[in-house]
GROMACS .gro file of C-alpha atoms in nm:
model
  436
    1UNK     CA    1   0.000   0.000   0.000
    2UNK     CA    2   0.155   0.340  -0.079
    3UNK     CA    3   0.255   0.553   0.210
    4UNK     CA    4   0.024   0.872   0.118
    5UNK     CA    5  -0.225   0.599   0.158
    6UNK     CA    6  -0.139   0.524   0.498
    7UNK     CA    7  -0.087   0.861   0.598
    8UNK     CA    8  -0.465   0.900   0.479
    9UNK     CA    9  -0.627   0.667   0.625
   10UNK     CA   10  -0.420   0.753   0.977
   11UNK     CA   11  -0.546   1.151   0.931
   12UNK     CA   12  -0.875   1.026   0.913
   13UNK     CA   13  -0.931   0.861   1.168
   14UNK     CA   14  -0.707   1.089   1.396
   15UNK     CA   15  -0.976   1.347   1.283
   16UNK     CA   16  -1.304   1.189   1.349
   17UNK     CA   17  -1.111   1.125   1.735
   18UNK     CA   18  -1.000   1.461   1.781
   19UNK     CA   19  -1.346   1.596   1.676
   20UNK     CA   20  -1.559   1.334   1.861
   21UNK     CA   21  -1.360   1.262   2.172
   22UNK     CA   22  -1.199   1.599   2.244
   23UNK     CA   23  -1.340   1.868   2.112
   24UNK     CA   24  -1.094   1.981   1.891
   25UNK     CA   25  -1.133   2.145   1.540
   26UNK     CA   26  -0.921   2.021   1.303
   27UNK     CA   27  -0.870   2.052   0.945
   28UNK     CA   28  -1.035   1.755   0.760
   29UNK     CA   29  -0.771   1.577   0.563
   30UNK     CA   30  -0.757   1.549   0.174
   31UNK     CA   31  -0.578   1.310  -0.015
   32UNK     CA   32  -0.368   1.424  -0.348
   33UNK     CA   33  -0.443   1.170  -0.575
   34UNK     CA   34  -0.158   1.287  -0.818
   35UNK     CA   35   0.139   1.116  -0.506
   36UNK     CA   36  -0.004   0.757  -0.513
   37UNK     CA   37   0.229   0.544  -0.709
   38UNK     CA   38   0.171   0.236  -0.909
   39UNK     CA   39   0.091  -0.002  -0.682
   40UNK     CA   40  -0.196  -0.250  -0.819
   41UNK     CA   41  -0.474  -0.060  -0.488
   42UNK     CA   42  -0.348   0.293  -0.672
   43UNK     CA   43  -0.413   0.178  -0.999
   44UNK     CA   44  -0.735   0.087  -0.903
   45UNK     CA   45  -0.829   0.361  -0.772
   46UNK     CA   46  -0.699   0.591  -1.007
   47UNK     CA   47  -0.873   0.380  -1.299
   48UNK     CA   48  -1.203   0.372  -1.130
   49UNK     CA   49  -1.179   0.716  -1.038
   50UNK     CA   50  -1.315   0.665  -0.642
   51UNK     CA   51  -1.399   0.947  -0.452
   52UNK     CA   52  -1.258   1.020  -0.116
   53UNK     CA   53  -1.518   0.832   0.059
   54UNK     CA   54  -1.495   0.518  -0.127
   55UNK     CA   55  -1.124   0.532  -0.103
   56UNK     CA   56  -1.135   0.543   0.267
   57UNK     CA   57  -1.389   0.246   0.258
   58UNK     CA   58  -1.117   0.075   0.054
   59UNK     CA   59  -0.848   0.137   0.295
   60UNK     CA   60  -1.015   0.034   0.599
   61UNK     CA   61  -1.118  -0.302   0.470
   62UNK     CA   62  -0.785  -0.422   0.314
   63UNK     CA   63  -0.578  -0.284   0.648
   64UNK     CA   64  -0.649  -0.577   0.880
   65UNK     CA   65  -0.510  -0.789   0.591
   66UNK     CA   66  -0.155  -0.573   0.602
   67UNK     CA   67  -0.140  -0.374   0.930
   68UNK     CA   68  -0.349  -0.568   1.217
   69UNK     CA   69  -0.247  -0.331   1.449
   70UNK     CA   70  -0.306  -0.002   1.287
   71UNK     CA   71  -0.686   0.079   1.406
   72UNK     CA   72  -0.563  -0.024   1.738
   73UNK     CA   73  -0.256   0.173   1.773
   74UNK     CA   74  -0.479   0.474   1.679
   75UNK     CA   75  -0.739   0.451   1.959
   76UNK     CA   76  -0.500   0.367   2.235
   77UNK     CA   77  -0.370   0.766   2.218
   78UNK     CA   78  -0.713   0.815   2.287
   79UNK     CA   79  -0.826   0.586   2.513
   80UNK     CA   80  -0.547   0.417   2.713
   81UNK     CA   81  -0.754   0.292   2.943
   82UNK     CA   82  -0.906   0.058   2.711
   83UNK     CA   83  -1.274   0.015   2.732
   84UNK     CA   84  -1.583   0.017   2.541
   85UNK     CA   85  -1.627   0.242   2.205
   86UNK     CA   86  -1.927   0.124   2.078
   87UNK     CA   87  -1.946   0.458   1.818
   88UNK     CA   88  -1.640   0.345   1.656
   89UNK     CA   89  -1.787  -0.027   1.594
   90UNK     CA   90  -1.522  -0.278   1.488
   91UNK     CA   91  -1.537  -0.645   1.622
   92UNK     CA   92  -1.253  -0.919   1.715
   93UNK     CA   93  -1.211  -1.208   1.536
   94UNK     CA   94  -1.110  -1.560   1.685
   95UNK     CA   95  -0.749  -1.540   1.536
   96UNK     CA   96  -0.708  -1.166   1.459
   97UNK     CA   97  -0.588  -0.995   1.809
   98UNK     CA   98  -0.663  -0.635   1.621
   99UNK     CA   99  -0.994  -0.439   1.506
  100UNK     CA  100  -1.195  -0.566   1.239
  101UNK     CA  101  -1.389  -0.314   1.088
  102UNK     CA  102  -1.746  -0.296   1.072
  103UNK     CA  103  -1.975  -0.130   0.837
  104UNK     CA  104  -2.038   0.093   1.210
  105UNK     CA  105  -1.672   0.191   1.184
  106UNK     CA  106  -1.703   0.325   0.811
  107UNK     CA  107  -2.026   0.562   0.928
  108UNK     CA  108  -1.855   0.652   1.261
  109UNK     CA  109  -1.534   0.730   1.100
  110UNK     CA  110  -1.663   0.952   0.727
  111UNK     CA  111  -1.998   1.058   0.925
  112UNK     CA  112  -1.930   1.074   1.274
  113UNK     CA  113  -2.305   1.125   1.440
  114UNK     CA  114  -2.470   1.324   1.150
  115UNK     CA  115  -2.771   1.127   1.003
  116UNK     CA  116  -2.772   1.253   0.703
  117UNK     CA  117  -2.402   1.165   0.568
  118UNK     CA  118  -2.446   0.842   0.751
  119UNK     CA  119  -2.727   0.741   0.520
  120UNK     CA  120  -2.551   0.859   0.206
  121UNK     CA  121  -2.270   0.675   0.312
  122UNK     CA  122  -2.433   0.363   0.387
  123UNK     CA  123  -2.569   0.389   0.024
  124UNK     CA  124  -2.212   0.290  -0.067
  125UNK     CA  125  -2.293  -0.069   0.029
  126UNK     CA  126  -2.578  -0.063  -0.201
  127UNK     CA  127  -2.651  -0.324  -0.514
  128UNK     CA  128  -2.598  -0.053  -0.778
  129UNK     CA  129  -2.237   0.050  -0.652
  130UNK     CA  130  -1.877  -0.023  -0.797
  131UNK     CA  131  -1.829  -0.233  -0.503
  132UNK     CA  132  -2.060  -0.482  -0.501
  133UNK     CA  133  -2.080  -0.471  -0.918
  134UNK     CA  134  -1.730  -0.578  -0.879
  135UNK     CA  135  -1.771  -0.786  -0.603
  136UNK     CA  136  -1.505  -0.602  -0.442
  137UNK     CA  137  -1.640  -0.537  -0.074
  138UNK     CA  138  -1.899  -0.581   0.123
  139UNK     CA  139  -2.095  -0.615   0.483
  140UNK     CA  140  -2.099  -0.974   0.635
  141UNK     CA  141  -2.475  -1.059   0.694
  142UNK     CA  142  -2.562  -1.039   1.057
  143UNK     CA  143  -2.784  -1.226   1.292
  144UNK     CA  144  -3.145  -1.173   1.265
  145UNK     CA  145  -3.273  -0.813   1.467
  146UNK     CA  146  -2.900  -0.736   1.442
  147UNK     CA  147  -2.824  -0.363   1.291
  148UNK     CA  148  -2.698  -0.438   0.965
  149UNK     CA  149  -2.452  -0.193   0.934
  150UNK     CA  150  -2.238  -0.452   1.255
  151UNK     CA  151  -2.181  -0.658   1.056
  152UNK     CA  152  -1.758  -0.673   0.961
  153UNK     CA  153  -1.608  -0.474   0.661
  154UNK     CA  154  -1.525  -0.784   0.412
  155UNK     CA  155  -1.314  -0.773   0.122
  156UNK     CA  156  -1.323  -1.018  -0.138
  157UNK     CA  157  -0.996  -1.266  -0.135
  158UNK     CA  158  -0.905  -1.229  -0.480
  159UNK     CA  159  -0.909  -0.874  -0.404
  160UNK     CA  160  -0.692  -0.884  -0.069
  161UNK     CA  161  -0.496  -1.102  -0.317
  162UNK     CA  162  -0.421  -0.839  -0.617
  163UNK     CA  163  -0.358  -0.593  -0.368
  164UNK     CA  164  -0.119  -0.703  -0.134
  165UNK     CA  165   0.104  -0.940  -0.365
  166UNK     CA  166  -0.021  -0.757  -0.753
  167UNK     CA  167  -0.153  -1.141  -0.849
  168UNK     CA  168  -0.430  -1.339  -0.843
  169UNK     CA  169  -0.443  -1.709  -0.835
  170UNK     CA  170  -0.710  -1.940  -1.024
  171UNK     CA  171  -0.980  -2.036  -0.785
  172UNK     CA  172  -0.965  -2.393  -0.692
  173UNK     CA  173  -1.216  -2.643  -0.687
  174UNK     CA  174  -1.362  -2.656  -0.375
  175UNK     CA  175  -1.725  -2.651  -0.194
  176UNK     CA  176  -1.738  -2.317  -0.214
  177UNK     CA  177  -1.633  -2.271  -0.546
  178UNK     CA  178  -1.808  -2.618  -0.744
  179UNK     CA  179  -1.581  -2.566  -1.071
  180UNK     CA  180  -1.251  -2.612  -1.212
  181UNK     CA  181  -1.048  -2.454  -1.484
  182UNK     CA  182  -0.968  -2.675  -1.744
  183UNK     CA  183  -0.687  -2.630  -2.037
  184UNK     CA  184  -0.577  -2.772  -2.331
  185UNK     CA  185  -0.206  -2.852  -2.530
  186UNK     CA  186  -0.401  -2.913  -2.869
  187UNK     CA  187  -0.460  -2.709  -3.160
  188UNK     CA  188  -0.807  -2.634  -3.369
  189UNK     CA  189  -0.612  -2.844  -3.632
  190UNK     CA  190  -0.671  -3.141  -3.370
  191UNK     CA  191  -1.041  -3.049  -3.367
  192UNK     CA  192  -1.205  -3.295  -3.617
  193UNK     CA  193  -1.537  -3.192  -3.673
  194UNK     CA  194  -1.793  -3.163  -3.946
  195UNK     CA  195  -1.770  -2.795  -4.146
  196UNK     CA  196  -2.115  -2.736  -4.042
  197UNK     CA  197  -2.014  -2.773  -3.642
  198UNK     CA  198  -1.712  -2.595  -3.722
  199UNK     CA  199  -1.923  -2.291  -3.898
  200UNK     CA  200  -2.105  -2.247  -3.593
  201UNK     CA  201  -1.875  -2.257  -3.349
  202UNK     CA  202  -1.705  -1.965  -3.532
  203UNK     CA  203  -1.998  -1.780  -3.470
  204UNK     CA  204  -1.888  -1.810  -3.119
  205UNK     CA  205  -1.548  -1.677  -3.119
  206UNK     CA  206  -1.718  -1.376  -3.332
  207UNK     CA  207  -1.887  -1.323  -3.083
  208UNK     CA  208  -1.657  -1.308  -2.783
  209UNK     CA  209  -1.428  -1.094  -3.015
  210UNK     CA  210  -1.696  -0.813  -3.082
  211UNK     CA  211  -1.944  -0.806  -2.793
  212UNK     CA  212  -1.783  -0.495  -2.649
  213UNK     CA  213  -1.774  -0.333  -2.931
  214UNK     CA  214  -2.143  -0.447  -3.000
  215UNK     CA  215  -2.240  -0.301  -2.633
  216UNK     CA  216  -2.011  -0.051  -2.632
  217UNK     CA  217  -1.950   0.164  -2.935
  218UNK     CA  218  -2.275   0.031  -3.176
  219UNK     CA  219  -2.471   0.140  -2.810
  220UNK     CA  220  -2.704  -0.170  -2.777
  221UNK     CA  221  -2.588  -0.233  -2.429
  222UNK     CA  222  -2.933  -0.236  -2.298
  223UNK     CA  223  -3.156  -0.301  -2.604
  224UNK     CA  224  -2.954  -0.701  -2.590
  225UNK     CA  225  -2.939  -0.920  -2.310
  226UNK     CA  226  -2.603  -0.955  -2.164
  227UNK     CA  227  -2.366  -1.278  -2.243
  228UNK     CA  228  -2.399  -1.556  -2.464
  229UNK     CA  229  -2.602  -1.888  -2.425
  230UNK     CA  230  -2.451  -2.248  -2.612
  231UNK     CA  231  -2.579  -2.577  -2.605
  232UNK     CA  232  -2.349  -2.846  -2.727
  233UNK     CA  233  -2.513  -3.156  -2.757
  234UNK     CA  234  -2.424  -3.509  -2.890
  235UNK     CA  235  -2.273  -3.842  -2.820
  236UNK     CA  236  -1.997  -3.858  -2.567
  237UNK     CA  237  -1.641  -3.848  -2.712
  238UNK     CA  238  -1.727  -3.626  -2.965
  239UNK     CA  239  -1.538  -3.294  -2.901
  240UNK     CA  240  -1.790  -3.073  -2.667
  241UNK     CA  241  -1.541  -3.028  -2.357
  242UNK     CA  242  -1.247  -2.992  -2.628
  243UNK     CA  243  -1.419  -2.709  -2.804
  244UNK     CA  244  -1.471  -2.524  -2.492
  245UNK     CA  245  -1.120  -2.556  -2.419
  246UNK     CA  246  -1.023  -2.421  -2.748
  247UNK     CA  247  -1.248  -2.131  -2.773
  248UNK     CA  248  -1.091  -2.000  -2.422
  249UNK     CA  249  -0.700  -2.076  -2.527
  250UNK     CA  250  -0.808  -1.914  -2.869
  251UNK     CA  251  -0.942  -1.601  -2.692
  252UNK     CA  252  -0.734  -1.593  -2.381
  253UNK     CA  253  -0.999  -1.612  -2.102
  254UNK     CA  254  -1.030  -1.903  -1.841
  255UNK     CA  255  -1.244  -2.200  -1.909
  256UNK     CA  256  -1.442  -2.303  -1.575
  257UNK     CA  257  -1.606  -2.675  -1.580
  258UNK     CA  258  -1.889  -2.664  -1.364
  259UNK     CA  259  -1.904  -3.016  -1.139
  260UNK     CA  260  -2.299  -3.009  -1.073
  261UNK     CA  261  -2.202  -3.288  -0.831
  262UNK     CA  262  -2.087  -2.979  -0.598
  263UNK     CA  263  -2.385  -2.748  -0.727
  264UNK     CA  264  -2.675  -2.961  -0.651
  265UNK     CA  265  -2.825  -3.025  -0.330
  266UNK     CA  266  -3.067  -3.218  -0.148
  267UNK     CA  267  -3.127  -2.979   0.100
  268UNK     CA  268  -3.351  -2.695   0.016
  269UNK     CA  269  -3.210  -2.370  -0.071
  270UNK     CA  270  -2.835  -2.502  -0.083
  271UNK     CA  271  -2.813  -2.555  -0.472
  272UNK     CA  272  -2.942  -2.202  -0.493
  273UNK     CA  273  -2.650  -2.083  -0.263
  274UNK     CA  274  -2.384  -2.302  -0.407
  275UNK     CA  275  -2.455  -2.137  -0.791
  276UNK     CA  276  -2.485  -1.773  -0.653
  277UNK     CA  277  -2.130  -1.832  -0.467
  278UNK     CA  278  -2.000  -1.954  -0.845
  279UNK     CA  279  -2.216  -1.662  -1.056
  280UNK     CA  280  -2.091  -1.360  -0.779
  281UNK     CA  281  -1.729  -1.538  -0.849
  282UNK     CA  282  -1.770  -1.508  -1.226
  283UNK     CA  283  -1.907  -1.168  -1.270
  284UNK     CA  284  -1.661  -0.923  -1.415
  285UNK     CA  285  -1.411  -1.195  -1.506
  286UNK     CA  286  -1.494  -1.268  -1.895
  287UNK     CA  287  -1.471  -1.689  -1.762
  288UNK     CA  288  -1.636  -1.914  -1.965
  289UNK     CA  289  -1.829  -2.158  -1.788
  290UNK     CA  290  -1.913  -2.482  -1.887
  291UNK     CA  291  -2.178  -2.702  -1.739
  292UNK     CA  292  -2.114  -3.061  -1.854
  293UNK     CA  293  -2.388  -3.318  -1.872
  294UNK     CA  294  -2.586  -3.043  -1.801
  295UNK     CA  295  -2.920  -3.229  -1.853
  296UNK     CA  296  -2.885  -3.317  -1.460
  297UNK     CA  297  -3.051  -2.923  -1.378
  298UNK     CA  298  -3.144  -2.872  -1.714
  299UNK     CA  299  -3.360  -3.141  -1.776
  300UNK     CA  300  -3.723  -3.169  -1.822
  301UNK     CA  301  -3.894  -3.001  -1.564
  302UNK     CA  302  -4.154  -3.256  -1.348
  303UNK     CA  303  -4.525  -3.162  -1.234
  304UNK     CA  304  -4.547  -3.085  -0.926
  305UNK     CA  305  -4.630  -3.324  -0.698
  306UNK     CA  306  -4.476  -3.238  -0.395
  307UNK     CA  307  -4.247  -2.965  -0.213
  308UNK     CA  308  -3.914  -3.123  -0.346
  309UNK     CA  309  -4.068  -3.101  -0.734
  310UNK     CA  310  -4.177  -2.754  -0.637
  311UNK     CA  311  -3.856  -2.652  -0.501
  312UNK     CA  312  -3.658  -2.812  -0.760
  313UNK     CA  313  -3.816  -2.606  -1.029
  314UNK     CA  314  -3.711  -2.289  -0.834
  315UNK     CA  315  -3.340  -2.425  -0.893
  316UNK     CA  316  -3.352  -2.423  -1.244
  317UNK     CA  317  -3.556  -2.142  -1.273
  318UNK     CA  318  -3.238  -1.967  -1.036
  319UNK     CA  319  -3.023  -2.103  -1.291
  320UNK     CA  320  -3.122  -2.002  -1.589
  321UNK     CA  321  -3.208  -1.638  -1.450
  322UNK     CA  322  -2.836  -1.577  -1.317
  323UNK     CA  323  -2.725  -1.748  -1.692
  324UNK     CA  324  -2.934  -1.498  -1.823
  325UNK     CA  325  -2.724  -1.192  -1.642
  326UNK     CA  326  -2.423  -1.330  -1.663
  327UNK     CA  327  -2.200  -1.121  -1.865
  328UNK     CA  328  -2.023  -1.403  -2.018
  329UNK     CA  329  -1.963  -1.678  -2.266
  330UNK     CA  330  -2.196  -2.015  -2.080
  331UNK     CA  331  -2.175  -2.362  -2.281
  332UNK     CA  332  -2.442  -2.609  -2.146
  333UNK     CA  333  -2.333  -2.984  -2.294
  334UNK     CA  334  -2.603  -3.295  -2.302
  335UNK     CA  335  -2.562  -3.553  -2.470
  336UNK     CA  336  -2.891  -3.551  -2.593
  337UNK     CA  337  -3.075  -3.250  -2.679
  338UNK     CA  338  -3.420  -3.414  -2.626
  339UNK     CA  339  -3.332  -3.437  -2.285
  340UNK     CA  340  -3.336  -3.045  -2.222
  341UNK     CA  341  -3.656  -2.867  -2.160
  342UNK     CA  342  -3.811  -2.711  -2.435
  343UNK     CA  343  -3.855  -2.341  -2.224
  344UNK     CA  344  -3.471  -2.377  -2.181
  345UNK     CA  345  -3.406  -2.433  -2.535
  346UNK     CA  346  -3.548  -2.097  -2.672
  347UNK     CA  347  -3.345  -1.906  -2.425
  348UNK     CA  348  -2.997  -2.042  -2.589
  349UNK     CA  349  -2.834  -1.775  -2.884
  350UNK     CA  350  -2.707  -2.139  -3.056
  351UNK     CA  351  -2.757  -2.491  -3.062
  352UNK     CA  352  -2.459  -2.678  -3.231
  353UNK     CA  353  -2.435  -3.054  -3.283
  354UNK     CA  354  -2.125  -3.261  -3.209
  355UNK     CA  355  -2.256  -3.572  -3.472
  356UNK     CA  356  -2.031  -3.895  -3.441
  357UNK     CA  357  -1.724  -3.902  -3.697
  358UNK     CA  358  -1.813  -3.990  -4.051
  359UNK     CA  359  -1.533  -4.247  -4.233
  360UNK     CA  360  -1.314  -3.919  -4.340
  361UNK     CA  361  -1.331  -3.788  -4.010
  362UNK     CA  362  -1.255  -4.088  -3.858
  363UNK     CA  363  -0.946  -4.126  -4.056
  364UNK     CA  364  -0.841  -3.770  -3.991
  365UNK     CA  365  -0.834  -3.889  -3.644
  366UNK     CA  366  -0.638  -4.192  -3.693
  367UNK     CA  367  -0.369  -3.985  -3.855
  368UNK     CA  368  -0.383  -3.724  -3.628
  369UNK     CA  369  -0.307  -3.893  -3.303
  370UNK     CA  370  -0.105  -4.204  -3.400
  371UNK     CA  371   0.255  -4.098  -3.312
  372UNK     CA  372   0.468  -4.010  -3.539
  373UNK     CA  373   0.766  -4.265  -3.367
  374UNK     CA  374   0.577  -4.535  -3.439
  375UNK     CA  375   0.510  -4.768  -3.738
  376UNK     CA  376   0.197  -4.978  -3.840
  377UNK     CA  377   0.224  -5.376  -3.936
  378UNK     CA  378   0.182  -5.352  -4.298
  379UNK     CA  379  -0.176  -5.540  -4.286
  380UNK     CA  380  -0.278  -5.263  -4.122
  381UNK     CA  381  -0.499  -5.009  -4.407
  382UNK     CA  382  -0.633  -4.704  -4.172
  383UNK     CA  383  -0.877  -4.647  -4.450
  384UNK     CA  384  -1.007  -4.993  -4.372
  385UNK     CA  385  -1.026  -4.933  -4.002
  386UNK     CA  386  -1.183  -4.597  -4.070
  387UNK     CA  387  -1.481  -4.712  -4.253
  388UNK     CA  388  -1.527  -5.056  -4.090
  389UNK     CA  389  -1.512  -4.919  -3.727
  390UNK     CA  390  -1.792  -4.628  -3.565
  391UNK     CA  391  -1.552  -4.511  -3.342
  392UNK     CA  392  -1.574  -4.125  -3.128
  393UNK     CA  393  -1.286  -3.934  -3.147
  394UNK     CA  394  -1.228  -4.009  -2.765
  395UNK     CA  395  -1.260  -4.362  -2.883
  396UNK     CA  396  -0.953  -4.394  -3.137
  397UNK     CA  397  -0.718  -4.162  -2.859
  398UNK     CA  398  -0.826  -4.446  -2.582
  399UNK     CA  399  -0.762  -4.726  -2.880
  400UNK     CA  400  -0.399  -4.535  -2.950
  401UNK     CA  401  -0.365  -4.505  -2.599
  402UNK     CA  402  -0.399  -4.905  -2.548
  403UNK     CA  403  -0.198  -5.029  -2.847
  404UNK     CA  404   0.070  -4.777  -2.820
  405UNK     CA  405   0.145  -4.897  -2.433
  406UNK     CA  406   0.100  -5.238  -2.572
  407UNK     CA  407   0.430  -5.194  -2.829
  408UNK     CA  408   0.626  -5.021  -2.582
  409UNK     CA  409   0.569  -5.300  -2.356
  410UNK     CA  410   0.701  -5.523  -2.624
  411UNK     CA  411   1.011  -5.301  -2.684
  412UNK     CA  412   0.899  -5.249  -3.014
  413UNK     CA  413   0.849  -4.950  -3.220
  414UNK     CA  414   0.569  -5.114  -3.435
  415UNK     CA  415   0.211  -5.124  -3.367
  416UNK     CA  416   0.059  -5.461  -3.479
  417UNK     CA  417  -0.295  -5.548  -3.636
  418UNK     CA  418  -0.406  -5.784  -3.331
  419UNK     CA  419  -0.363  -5.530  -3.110
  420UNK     CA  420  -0.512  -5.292  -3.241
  421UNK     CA  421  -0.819  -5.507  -3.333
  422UNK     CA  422  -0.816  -5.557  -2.891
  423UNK     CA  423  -0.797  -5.195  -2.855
  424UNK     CA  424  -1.125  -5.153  -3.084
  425UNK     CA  425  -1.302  -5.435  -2.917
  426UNK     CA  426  -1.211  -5.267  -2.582
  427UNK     CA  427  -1.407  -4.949  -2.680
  428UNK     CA  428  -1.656  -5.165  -2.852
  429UNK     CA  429  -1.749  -5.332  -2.553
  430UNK     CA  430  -1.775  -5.070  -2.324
  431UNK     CA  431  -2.025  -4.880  -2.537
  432UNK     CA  432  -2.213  -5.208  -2.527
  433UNK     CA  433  -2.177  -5.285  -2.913
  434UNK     CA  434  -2.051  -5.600  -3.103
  435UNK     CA  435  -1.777  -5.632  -3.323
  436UNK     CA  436  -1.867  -5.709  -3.664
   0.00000   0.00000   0.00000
């Protein structure tokens, strides 16, 4: 944190003190905006252009993080005897031996006891504010008949993160954040699809290239709903989770599989809080998220016949309105498009079809993923094996996979007919199909 900062923040409370507790009129301290430096909390301010007000909010929620004895230090000058200042607010936490500040301390501190700023400042916290927009701070929910404005001063972690060390790391996948990011080594030129598929998902990256400019400069921000709405569907193994991989690398933004296993709940109300934690993560970060096998929430919604199929409607119904205000790129994947309801299905901007590998595209992906190092037994015709075997893409890498362990087990650099006739019949039988 920059040191006019610092000396800010200290003024500033060393004002509302003097004033308050003895009487004394002193000059109200102003901070030159032009001395902060280009720390990543400067830059932030300076790009967002925050008022006084909102910069002090900013400092007193990310000091506990850096200086945990700061507030502390202050108030002893004032009080050494210690006691209660219930004016100033500010709670202890179980580990933190310091004050944490409390939405109380912000009013006390920029408002002292006139009502009127104290509402204007508490209008800081609202919805409609850069704060909460950005998810950047906010009040910690209180116990019920509690004053609201008790409850701590919280800044977001990724927040605390950027400004104290200037990075921030990927979120992991965890309970309270149900996704993980996923990334891939391949190229589009490993991306066998039909031209029609491919058409469409160009549309895509069109679209994450100009939406700005579409909202932005052509002015329909307002008159279009915000983000973009995908459903891949189509048998497994046929590229969905690839493509979504691809359009992120291809247009440098982080790819977020959603793992509905974490999202949905028996309990009533939880699913609802475990997607708002993921959406309020999201927002502002241009992610793309990707629910796979997404016909598990997605799927056709069920008469009502009791509480659970009431309150299971209200989760989807949750879920497709925050899909609807998200911001960004969302890919919904089924493996069957019948399977998703038909009130979902009109809300999506495109609906593209993964279709199993034709013979050509099947022998694209032979060639493509053999290795190089390796030979084949000369009985071995990949147009042949193309054409006579219905095989996914993810099938031939698991049937590469298998016979290419196979030869190296041998000590061999030469991949042999019979074992690559096993390999097939592997991924034949799984898929519950018989060899012809």
């Amino acid at each position: 944190m920059d040191s006019p900062l610092i000396k800010y923040i200290s003024l500033l409370i060393q004002y509302r003190l003097e004033l308050e507790l003895k009487g004394n009129a002193v000059v109200f301290p102003e901070l030159d905006i032009k001395v902060l430096n280009h720390s990543p909390l400067s830059l932030f301010i300076k790009e967002n252009e925050l008022a006084e007000q909102e910069i002090a909010i900013l400092l007193l929620a990310i000091l506990p993080h850096i200086l945990p004895s700061f507030i502390n230090s202050i108030i002893q000058k004032y009080l050494p005897g210690g006691g209660d200042f219930p004016d100033f607010g500010g709670v202890k936490g179980k580990n933190h031996r310091g004050i944490l500040p409390t939405g109380e301390t912000v009013l006390y501190i920029l408002g002292g006891k006139d009502i009127a700023k104290r509402v204007e400042i508490a209008k800081l916290f609202g919805e409609s504010h850069l704060f909460a927009q950005k998810n950047v701070l906010y009040i910690e929910n209180v116990n019920s008949g509690e004053p609201k404005m008790s409850g701590r001063l919280i800044m977001d972690e990724e927040y605390v993160e950027l400004f104290v060390s200037g990075n921030v790391s990927k979120p992991k996948l965890s309970s309270s954040f149900p996704a993980q990011l996923i990334t891939t080594q391949l190229e589009w030129d490993d991306l066998v699809l039909h031209q029609k598929t491919l058409s469409e998902i160009k549309e895509i990256e069109t679209w994450l290239k100009f939406n700005f400019k579409l909202l932005n400069d052509w002015g329909m921000s307002g008159r279009i709903k915000p983000g973009y709405r995908v459903l891949f569907h189509g048998p497994a193994g046929t590229g969905k989770t690839m493509t979504a991989s691809l359009l992120g690398k291809y247009t440098g933004r982080d790819v977020f599989r959603i793992d509905l296993s974490l999202v949905v709940s028996k309990y009533i109300g939880e699913t609802e809080k475990n997607l708002s934690k993921l959406f309020d993560k999201a927002d502002h970060k241009d992610w793309i998220l990707f629910f796979d096998e997404a016909d598990s929430i997605f799927g056709k919604r069920t008469d009502v016949r009791d509480a659970h199929d009431k309150y299971a409607n209200q989760e989807v119904s949750y879920l497709l309105q925050r899909i609807e205000n998200f911001g960004g790129l969302v890919i919904l994947a089924s493996n069957m498009k019948s399977n998703i309801d038909l009130a979902f299905i009109r809300r999506f901007n495109s609906m593209i079809e993964f279709e199993n590998p034709k013979t050509e595209e099947r022998l694209q992906l032979w060639q493509n993923y053999l290795p190089k190092s390796a030979s084949l037994e000369s009985k071995i015709c990949l147009k042949d094996v193309a054409r006579n075997y219905d095989l996914t893409g993810a099938n031939i890498v698991n049937v590469i996979q298998y016979v290419s362990l196979r030869t190296l087990e041998k000590q061999s650099s030469t991949i042999t007919y019979d074992d690559l006739i096993k390999g097939i019949q592997k991924e034949y039988k799984k898929e519950g199909k018989m060899m012809r």
